[in-house]
Amino acid sequence: MCGIVGYLGNEPVYEKVIKGLSRLEYRGYDSAGMAYIENGDLIVKKCKGKVVDLENVVGAVKPLSHIGIGHTRWATHGVPNDANAHPHCSGDGSIALIHNGIIENYATIKQELMNRGHVFLSDTDTEVLVHLIEDVRNAEGVSLFEAVRLALSEVHGAYAIVVIDKSNADQLIVAKKSSPLVIGIGAHDDFYIASDATPIIEYTKNVVYLNDDEVARVDRKTGLTIVNIDNQSQTPYIQALELRLEAIEKGGYDSFMLKEIHEQPRSIEDSIRGRVNLKTGLIKMSGIDEHEERWKTAQRILIVACGTSWHAGLVAEYLLEDFARIPVEVEYASEFRYRNPIIYPTDIVIAISQSGETADTLAAVELAKERGALIFGVCNVVGSSISRATHCGAYTHAGPEIGVASTKAFTAQVVVLYQIALSVAQKRGVISNERTTRLMAELGSLPLKVEQVLKTNALTESIAAIYQHCSNALYLGRGYSFPVALEGALKLKEISYIHAEGYPAAEMKHGPIALIDENMPVIVIATEGASYEKVVSNIQEVKARKGQIIAIVTEGDKTVKGMADHVIEIPRTDDSLVPIVSVIPLQLFSYHVAIMRGCNVDQPRNLAKSVTVE
Ligand code: F6R
């Protein structure tokens, strides 16, 4: 949450900052701002709203400065307004700072600073930090670099910051703790700073991911210098980016969300490629192979995640218990970390996160690590904090997901978790070769099946047109389809602002059935499989109360077709793989309803893509 960018180089900063902020806008879009040095003055432009509003504030005369910083905000402390927008400045206006994270002890520091005469113009924790830096610099008579380091040693919380000083147009100071930050090193002594690599990829492939508790200085004359919070010099580790520019552009689609829904045949294929060997019947996953004994002897697996990733975790619970016969507990990372959980050193903890930056999931990982568990990460963003904090893992190869609502990341997560479950089952010797071979072949056929489901787009759109004005919706599924019901409901509420609930189909009669009347769409995943007949009974219960049924059924289904108001057919596959196929029409349904209601599907209100605060 919050996107930050910085540039120091030989070209005008304005375009770099605006473009960078547009790429990072998925991280928050409550306000936008920038600061740059021109003719010895530190100029700050900022406003409530989006990057396009910032462009209007700057107006026709663009700054020519070659150094600057920019910010796009997801509000934590203080409402979204002009005053709370970043950058924030020191009392004397000489330093400006942008920040992603939360300064937890800001209230105490603010009080102390106010006692010393500091006056604050915003409600933010960030403004406190820039005043603290100013205070330390004046009191100690040290450089800005040193003042930032000393100030940060008084701070509790999470931060990625970039600081610019009016009296030095040749340097930026950068620091990080628990919020992501990457520094790109260009070919011409130019530096690009950003919350993730998307604003950088166009200019350079050489990047340094700053570690927690590191403070860096980028300087035209001296280059990149890094120290830790104890002032020990650190050697920058330069890595090559693998990201492609096309992957972060809309590619002819109206929205990132629609593009990402349609990318799923490819992202699923990429998440399988190189792992499944149909000839040998084996699955190769280094994070499992390298810790084979731990997986063989584990008494329990804990899965920690949030939101959509948590739904993928629920599917994994069914898979791991079904295939590998290991007890699994799936935890909301935010609950897990605060309830003194029982974690045995023999446990394996799987952390699932698209961004790899979710603060609660990262904290759950740290906690489980301290207690001796083996931590396996399933992340999409290479080099992200969670992927670095885990002992081992497997990346989902979904490519950058920019739409705030997770779509292709979910299916890629389930695909990777599927392979984990099969691989562990093989290692533990609890699955027959015949079953593995059949399931592997089914898995391999998914990209084509998903391609086929995407053809239901027009039908789904026509159903969405009928229900676009509804106020509530119920999603029902059973077994492997229960997590899909949760995921379908989450998609609808987050992008169309319609209240929606996901339920295990059989639980409906224990309460939610009271909600059903002729205005209530009930979306049921009623594919063939173990609980098909039970779900058919649930459909009848809904129809008896005049509810409107939209059913996702297996192709050729006749029974449900005779009862439901609308059916969307999906290709036949194994029960365990249905979530990957059945979630697609639910994604499309939410997308169309949201578009028809005039909602911004890529940037739904109040949300941000990467939740780096608790
Ligand atoms: C919903 C959505 C969120 C994320 C959640 C976890 O569409 O995207 O619920 O799934 O914030 O994010 P990651 O997976 O990045 O840890």
PDB file of N, CA, C and O in Angstrom, residues 10-63:
ATOM      1  N   ASN A  10      19.994  12.185 -15.497  1.00  0.00           N
ATOM      2  CA  ASN A  10      20.337  13.260 -16.430  1.00  0.00           C
ATOM      3  C   ASN A  10      19.144  13.714 -17.262  1.00  0.00           C
ATOM      4  O   ASN A  10      19.267  14.533 -18.158  1.00  0.00           O
ATOM      5  N   GLU A  11      17.991  13.114 -16.992  1.00  0.00           N
ATOM      6  CA  GLU A  11      16.815  13.469 -17.789  1.00  0.00           C
ATOM      7  C   GLU A  11      15.773  14.147 -16.907  1.00  0.00           C
ATOM      8  O   GLU A  11      15.813  14.004 -15.686  1.00  0.00           O
ATOM      9  N   PRO A  12      14.805  14.831 -17.522  1.00  0.00           N
ATOM     10  CA  PRO A  12      13.771  15.479 -16.705  1.00  0.00           C
ATOM     11  C   PRO A  12      13.016  14.456 -15.862  1.00  0.00           C
ATOM     12  O   PRO A  12      12.665  13.374 -16.333  1.00  0.00           O
ATOM     13  N   VAL A  13      12.797  14.816 -14.622  1.00  0.00           N
ATOM     14  CA  VAL A  13      12.241  13.871 -13.663  1.00  0.00           C
ATOM     15  C   VAL A  13      10.735  13.683 -13.838  1.00  0.00           C
ATOM     16  O   VAL A  13      10.187  12.636 -13.483  1.00  0.00           O
ATOM     17  N   TYR A  14      10.066  14.697 -14.385  1.00  0.00           N
ATOM     18  CA  TYR A  14       8.602  14.710 -14.341  1.00  0.00           C
ATOM     19  C   TYR A  14       7.987  13.451 -14.968  1.00  0.00           C
ATOM     20  O   TYR A  14       7.201  12.751 -14.342  1.00  0.00           O
ATOM     21  N   GLU A  15       8.402  13.160 -16.194  1.00  0.00           N
ATOM     22  CA  GLU A  15       7.804  12.022 -16.895  1.00  0.00           C
ATOM     23  C   GLU A  15       8.082  10.711 -16.147  1.00  0.00           C
ATOM     24  O   GLU A  15       7.237   9.835 -16.032  1.00  0.00           O
ATOM     25  N   LYS A  16       9.315  10.637 -15.604  1.00  0.00           N
ATOM     26  CA  LYS A  16       9.709   9.407 -14.896  1.00  0.00           C
ATOM     27  C   LYS A  16       8.821   9.201 -13.663  1.00  0.00           C
ATOM     28  O   LYS A  16       8.373   8.099 -13.380  1.00  0.00           O
ATOM     29  N   VAL A  17       8.580  10.281 -12.936  1.00  0.00           N
ATOM     30  CA  VAL A  17       7.778  10.161 -11.721  1.00  0.00           C
ATOM     31  C   VAL A  17       6.324   9.839 -12.076  1.00  0.00           C
ATOM     32  O   VAL A  17       5.717   8.929 -11.495  1.00  0.00           O
ATOM     33  N   ILE A  18       5.756  10.560 -13.022  1.00  0.00           N
ATOM     34  CA  ILE A  18       4.340  10.344 -13.366  1.00  0.00           C
ATOM     35  C   ILE A  18       4.124   8.926 -13.902  1.00  0.00           C
ATOM     36  O   ILE A  18       3.208   8.215 -13.500  1.00  0.00           O
ATOM     37  N   LYS A  19       5.006   8.499 -14.785  1.00  0.00           N
ATOM     38  CA  LYS A  19       4.887   7.147 -15.347  1.00  0.00           C
ATOM     39  C   LYS A  19       5.044   6.100 -14.240  1.00  0.00           C
ATOM     40  O   LYS A  19       4.293   5.131 -14.159  1.00  0.00           O
ATOM     41  N   GLY A  20       6.033   6.329 -13.395  1.00  0.00           N
ATOM     42  CA  GLY A  20       6.283   5.396 -12.294  1.00  0.00           C
ATOM     43  C   GLY A  20       5.083   5.318 -11.360  1.00  0.00           C
ATOM     44  O   GLY A  20       4.652   4.229 -10.966  1.00  0.00           O
ATOM     45  N   LEU A  21       4.512   6.474 -11.043  1.00  0.00           N
ATOM     46  CA  LEU A  21       3.355   6.475 -10.136  1.00  0.00           C
ATOM     47  C   LEU A  21       2.160   5.789 -10.790  1.00  0.00           C
ATOM     48  O   LEU A  21       1.399   5.082 -10.119  1.00  0.00           O
ATOM     49  N   SER A  22       1.986   5.984 -12.092  1.00  0.00           N
ATOM     50  CA  SER A  22       0.864   5.317 -12.768  1.00  0.00           C
ATOM     51  C   SER A  22       1.031   3.806 -12.672  1.00  0.00           C
ATOM     52  O   SER A  22       0.059   3.070 -12.481  1.00  0.00           O
ATOM     53  N   ARG A  23       2.256   3.331 -12.793  1.00  0.00           N
ATOM     54  CA  ARG A  23       2.486   1.880 -12.691  1.00  0.00           C
ATOM     55  C   ARG A  23       2.245   1.384 -11.275  1.00  0.00           C
ATOM     56  O   ARG A  23       1.889   0.225 -11.069  1.00  0.00           O
ATOM     57  N   LEU A  24       2.467   2.253 -10.312  1.00  0.00           N
ATOM     58  CA  LEU A  24       2.328   1.824  -8.899  1.00  0.00           C
ATOM     59  C   LEU A  24       0.961   2.177  -8.329  1.00  0.00           C
ATOM     60  O   LEU A  24       0.711   1.927  -7.154  1.00  0.00           O
ATOM     61  N   GLU A  25       0.101   2.752  -9.151  1.00  0.00           N
ATOM     62  CA  GLU A  25      -1.161   3.263  -8.604  1.00  0.00           C
ATOM     63  C   GLU A  25      -2.027   2.147  -8.019  1.00  0.00           C
ATOM     64  O   GLU A  25      -2.853   2.387  -7.146  1.00  0.00           O
ATOM     65  N   TYR A  26      -1.797   0.903  -8.496  1.00  0.00           N
ATOM     66  CA  TYR A  26      -2.551  -0.224  -7.942  1.00  0.00           C
ATOM     67  C   TYR A  26      -2.306  -0.358  -6.442  1.00  0.00           C
ATOM     68  O   TYR A  26      -3.071  -0.985  -5.727  1.00  0.00           O
ATOM     69  N   ARG A  27      -1.238   0.240  -5.932  1.00  0.00           N
ATOM     70  CA  ARG A  27      -0.904   0.097  -4.513  1.00  0.00           C
ATOM     71  C   ARG A  27      -1.691   1.059  -3.628  1.00  0.00           C
ATOM     72  O   ARG A  27      -1.622   0.984  -2.408  1.00  0.00           O
ATOM     73  N   GLY A  28      -2.400   1.991  -4.230  1.00  0.00           N
ATOM     74  CA  GLY A  28      -3.155   2.971  -3.456  1.00  0.00           C
ATOM     75  C   GLY A  28      -3.417   4.163  -4.342  1.00  0.00           C
ATOM     76  O   GLY A  28      -2.563   4.514  -5.168  1.00  0.00           O
ATOM     77  N   TYR A  29      -4.599   4.752  -4.205  1.00  0.00           N
ATOM     78  CA  TYR A  29      -4.941   5.859  -5.115  1.00  0.00           C
ATOM     79  C   TYR A  29      -5.794   6.889  -4.415  1.00  0.00           C
ATOM     80  O   TYR A  29      -6.710   7.449  -4.981  1.00  0.00           O
ATOM     81  N   ASP A  30      -5.492   7.137  -3.120  1.00  0.00           N
ATOM     82  CA  ASP A  30      -6.231   8.154  -2.364  1.00  0.00           C
ATOM     83  C   ASP A  30      -5.687   9.553  -2.647  1.00  0.00           C
ATOM     84  O   ASP A  30      -6.418  10.532  -2.588  1.00  0.00           O
ATOM     85  N   SER A  31      -4.387   9.644  -2.871  1.00  0.00           N
ATOM     86  CA  SER A  31      -3.795  10.943  -3.212  1.00  0.00           C
ATOM     87  C   SER A  31      -2.480  10.694  -3.940  1.00  0.00           C
ATOM     88  O   SER A  31      -1.960   9.573  -3.926  1.00  0.00           O
ATOM     89  N   ALA A  32      -1.975  11.748  -4.563  1.00  0.00           N
ATOM     90  CA  ALA A  32      -0.701  11.623  -5.293  1.00  0.00           C
ATOM     91  C   ALA A  32       0.105  12.901  -5.102  1.00  0.00           C
ATOM     92  O   ALA A  32      -0.468  13.976  -4.897  1.00  0.00           O
ATOM     93  N   GLY A  33       1.424  12.766  -5.161  1.00  0.00           N
ATOM     94  CA  GLY A  33       2.243  13.966  -4.982  1.00  0.00           C
ATOM     95  C   GLY A  33       3.664  13.754  -5.464  1.00  0.00           C
ATOM     96  O   GLY A  33       4.095  12.613  -5.679  1.00  0.00           O
ATOM     97  N   MET A  34       4.355  14.862  -5.658  1.00  0.00           N
ATOM     98  CA  MET A  34       5.763  14.772  -6.041  1.00  0.00           C
ATOM     99  C   MET A  34       6.541  15.967  -5.486  1.00  0.00           C
ATOM    100  O   MET A  34       5.952  16.991  -5.141  1.00  0.00           O
ATOM    101  N   ALA A  35       7.855  15.804  -5.366  1.00  0.00           N
ATOM    102  CA  ALA A  35       8.725  16.913  -4.959  1.00  0.00           C
ATOM    103  C   ALA A  35       9.968  16.866  -5.830  1.00  0.00           C
ATOM    104  O   ALA A  35      10.434  15.778  -6.196  1.00  0.00           O
ATOM    105  N   TYR A  36      10.482  18.046  -6.187  1.00  0.00           N
ATOM    106  CA  TYR A  36      11.690  18.113  -7.007  1.00  0.00           C
ATOM    107  C   TYR A  36      12.420  19.412  -6.686  1.00  0.00           C
ATOM    108  O   TYR A  36      11.853  20.321  -6.065  1.00  0.00           O
ATOM    109  N   ILE A  37      13.672  19.464  -7.107  1.00  0.00           N
ATOM    110  CA  ILE A  37      14.459  20.670  -6.839  1.00  0.00           C
ATOM    111  C   ILE A  37      14.623  21.433  -8.152  1.00  0.00           C
ATOM    112  O   ILE A  37      15.042  20.856  -9.163  1.00  0.00           O
ATOM    113  N   GLU A  38      14.256  22.699  -8.121  1.00  0.00           N
ATOM    114  CA  GLU A  38      14.417  23.507  -9.331  1.00  0.00           C
ATOM    115  C   GLU A  38      14.947  24.883  -8.942  1.00  0.00           C
ATOM    116  O   GLU A  38      14.359  25.535  -8.059  1.00  0.00           O
ATOM    117  N   ASN A  39      16.025  25.272  -9.572  1.00  0.00           N
ATOM    118  CA  ASN A  39      16.670  26.567  -9.270  1.00  0.00           C
ATOM    119  C   ASN A  39      16.900  26.737  -7.775  1.00  0.00           C
ATOM    120  O   ASN A  39      16.638  27.798  -7.206  1.00  0.00           O
ATOM    121  N   GLY A  40      17.332  25.689  -7.138  1.00  0.00           N
ATOM    122  CA  GLY A  40      17.657  25.766  -5.710  1.00  0.00           C
ATOM    123  C   GLY A  40      16.448  25.727  -4.788  1.00  0.00           C
ATOM    124  O   GLY A  40      16.594  25.765  -3.568  1.00  0.00           O
ATOM    125  N   ASP A  41      15.244  25.623  -5.366  1.00  0.00           N
ATOM    126  CA  ASP A  41      14.036  25.538  -4.516  1.00  0.00           C
ATOM    127  C   ASP A  41      13.514  24.117  -4.472  1.00  0.00           C
ATOM    128  O   ASP A  41      13.592  23.389  -5.476  1.00  0.00           O
ATOM    129  N   LEU A  42      12.950  23.748  -3.330  1.00  0.00           N
ATOM    130  CA  LEU A  42      12.290  22.446  -3.212  1.00  0.00           C
ATOM    131  C   LEU A  42      10.800  22.673  -3.470  1.00  0.00           C
ATOM    132  O   LEU A  42      10.128  23.365  -2.718  1.00  0.00           O
ATOM    133  N   ILE A  43      10.317  22.122  -4.564  1.00  0.00           N
ATOM    134  CA  ILE A  43       8.923  22.358  -4.950  1.00  0.00           C
ATOM    135  C   ILE A  43       8.119  21.101  -4.653  1.00  0.00           C
ATOM    136  O   ILE A  43       8.525  20.000  -5.038  1.00  0.00           O
ATOM    137  N   VAL A  44       6.971  21.264  -4.012  1.00  0.00           N
ATOM    138  CA  VAL A  44       6.093  20.127  -3.718  1.00  0.00           C
ATOM    139  C   VAL A  44       4.745  20.371  -4.383  1.00  0.00           C
ATOM    140  O   VAL A  44       4.166  21.442  -4.246  1.00  0.00           O
ATOM    141  N   LYS A  45       4.267  19.368  -5.125  1.00  0.00           N
ATOM    142  CA  LYS A  45       2.929  19.432  -5.738  1.00  0.00           C
ATOM    143  C   LYS A  45       2.198  18.193  -5.271  1.00  0.00           C
ATOM    144  O   LYS A  45       2.724  17.075  -5.405  1.00  0.00           O
ATOM    145  N   LYS A  46       0.992  18.369  -4.737  1.00  0.00           N
ATOM    146  CA  LYS A  46       0.267  17.184  -4.282  1.00  0.00           C
ATOM    147  C   LYS A  46      -1.221  17.474  -4.181  1.00  0.00           C
ATOM    148  O   LYS A  46      -1.631  18.631  -4.085  1.00  0.00           O
ATOM    149  N   CYS A  47      -2.010  16.410  -4.204  1.00  0.00           N
ATOM    150  CA  CYS A  47      -3.463  16.604  -4.118  1.00  0.00           C
ATOM    151  C   CYS A  47      -4.146  15.292  -3.774  1.00  0.00           C
ATOM    152  O   CYS A  47      -3.601  14.214  -3.984  1.00  0.00           O
ATOM    153  N   LYS A  48      -5.352  15.422  -3.266  1.00  0.00           N
ATOM    154  CA  LYS A  48      -6.223  14.266  -3.095  1.00  0.00           C
ATOM    155  C   LYS A  48      -6.554  13.742  -4.499  1.00  0.00           C
ATOM    156  O   LYS A  48      -6.692  14.551  -5.427  1.00  0.00           O
ATOM    157  N   GLY A  49      -6.706  12.448  -4.649  1.00  0.00           N
ATOM    158  CA  GLY A  49      -7.093  11.911  -5.951  1.00  0.00           C
ATOM    159  C   GLY A  49      -5.979  11.091  -6.575  1.00  0.00           C
ATOM    160  O   GLY A  49      -5.051  10.660  -5.900  1.00  0.00           O
ATOM    161  N   LYS A  50      -6.088  10.924  -7.886  1.00  0.00           N
ATOM    162  CA  LYS A  50      -5.200   9.999  -8.583  1.00  0.00           C
ATOM    163  C   LYS A  50      -4.045  10.735  -9.265  1.00  0.00           C
ATOM    164  O   LYS A  50      -3.967  11.949  -9.233  1.00  0.00           O
ATOM    165  N   VAL A  51      -3.226   9.950  -9.925  1.00  0.00           N
ATOM    166  CA  VAL A  51      -2.050  10.516 -10.582  1.00  0.00           C
ATOM    167  C   VAL A  51      -2.478  11.539 -11.641  1.00  0.00           C
ATOM    168  O   VAL A  51      -1.850  12.584 -11.811  1.00  0.00           O
ATOM    169  N   VAL A  52      -3.599  11.261 -12.298  1.00  0.00           N
ATOM    170  CA  VAL A  52      -4.079  12.188 -13.327  1.00  0.00           C
ATOM    171  C   VAL A  52      -4.436  13.543 -12.694  1.00  0.00           C
ATOM    172  O   VAL A  52      -4.250  14.610 -13.301  1.00  0.00           O
ATOM    173  N   ASP A  53      -4.918  13.529 -11.439  1.00  0.00           N
ATOM    174  CA  ASP A  53      -5.218  14.790 -10.750  1.00  0.00           C
ATOM    175  C   ASP A  53      -3.922  15.545 -10.442  1.00  0.00           C
ATOM    176  O   ASP A  53      -3.874  16.769 -10.516  1.00  0.00           O
ATOM    177  N   LEU A  54      -2.896  14.781 -10.098  1.00  0.00           N
ATOM    178  CA  LEU A  54      -1.596  15.412  -9.848  1.00  0.00           C
ATOM    179  C   LEU A  54      -1.089  16.100 -11.117  1.00  0.00           C
ATOM    180  O   LEU A  54      -0.564  17.216 -11.083  1.00  0.00           O
ATOM    181  N   GLU A  55      -1.282  15.422 -12.243  1.00  0.00           N
ATOM    182  CA  GLU A  55      -0.847  16.024 -13.518  1.00  0.00           C
ATOM    183  C   GLU A  55      -1.548  17.365 -13.742  1.00  0.00           C
ATOM    184  O   GLU A  55      -0.942  18.327 -14.204  1.00  0.00           O
ATOM    185  N   ASN A  56      -2.848  17.412 -13.372  1.00  0.00           N
ATOM    186  CA  ASN A  56      -3.581  18.678 -13.526  1.00  0.00           C
ATOM    187  C   ASN A  56      -3.047  19.747 -12.584  1.00  0.00           C
ATOM    188  O   ASN A  56      -2.984  20.918 -12.937  1.00  0.00           O
ATOM    189  N   VAL A  57      -2.655  19.317 -11.381  1.00  0.00           N
ATOM    190  CA  VAL A  57      -2.115  20.281 -10.411  1.00  0.00           C
ATOM    191  C   VAL A  57      -0.806  20.865 -10.935  1.00  0.00           C
ATOM    192  O   VAL A  57      -0.554  22.061 -10.839  1.00  0.00           O
ATOM    193  N   VAL A  58       0.013  20.022 -11.536  1.00  0.00           N
ATOM    194  CA  VAL A  58       1.302  20.505 -12.066  1.00  0.00           C
ATOM    195  C   VAL A  58       1.049  21.451 -13.247  1.00  0.00           C
ATOM    196  O   VAL A  58       1.719  22.471 -13.411  1.00  0.00           O
ATOM    197  N   GLY A  59       0.046  21.124 -14.052  1.00  0.00           N
ATOM    198  CA  GLY A  59      -0.329  22.007 -15.162  1.00  0.00           C
ATOM    199  C   GLY A  59       0.552  21.842 -16.384  1.00  0.00           C
ATOM    200  O   GLY A  59       1.313  20.874 -16.504  1.00  0.00           O
ATOM    201  N   ALA A  60       0.455  22.817 -17.276  1.00  0.00           N
ATOM    202  CA  ALA A  60       1.091  22.694 -18.592  1.00  0.00           C
ATOM    203  C   ALA A  60       2.615  22.842 -18.532  1.00  0.00           C
ATOM    204  O   ALA A  60       3.330  22.244 -19.325  1.00  0.00           O
ATOM    205  N   VAL A  61       3.099  23.636 -17.578  1.00  0.00           N
ATOM    206  CA  VAL A  61       4.551  23.855 -17.532  1.00  0.00           C
ATOM    207  C   VAL A  61       5.192  22.777 -16.661  1.00  0.00           C
ATOM    208  O   VAL A  61       5.069  22.772 -15.443  1.00  0.00           O
ATOM    209  N   LYS A  62       5.851  21.852 -17.325  1.00  0.00           N
ATOM    210  CA  LYS A  62       6.395  20.694 -16.605  1.00  0.00           C
ATOM    211  C   LYS A  62       7.758  21.031 -16.001  1.00  0.00           C
ATOM    212  O   LYS A  62       8.556  21.729 -16.637  1.00  0.00           O
ATOM    213  N   PRO A  63       8.026  20.495 -14.826  1.00  0.00           N
ATOM    214  CA  PRO A  63       9.336  20.742 -14.225  1.00  0.00           C
ATOM    215  C   PRO A  63      10.464  20.148 -15.076  1.00  0.00           C
ATOM    216  O   PRO A  63      10.288  19.091 -15.677  1.00  0.00           O
TER     217      PRO A  63
END
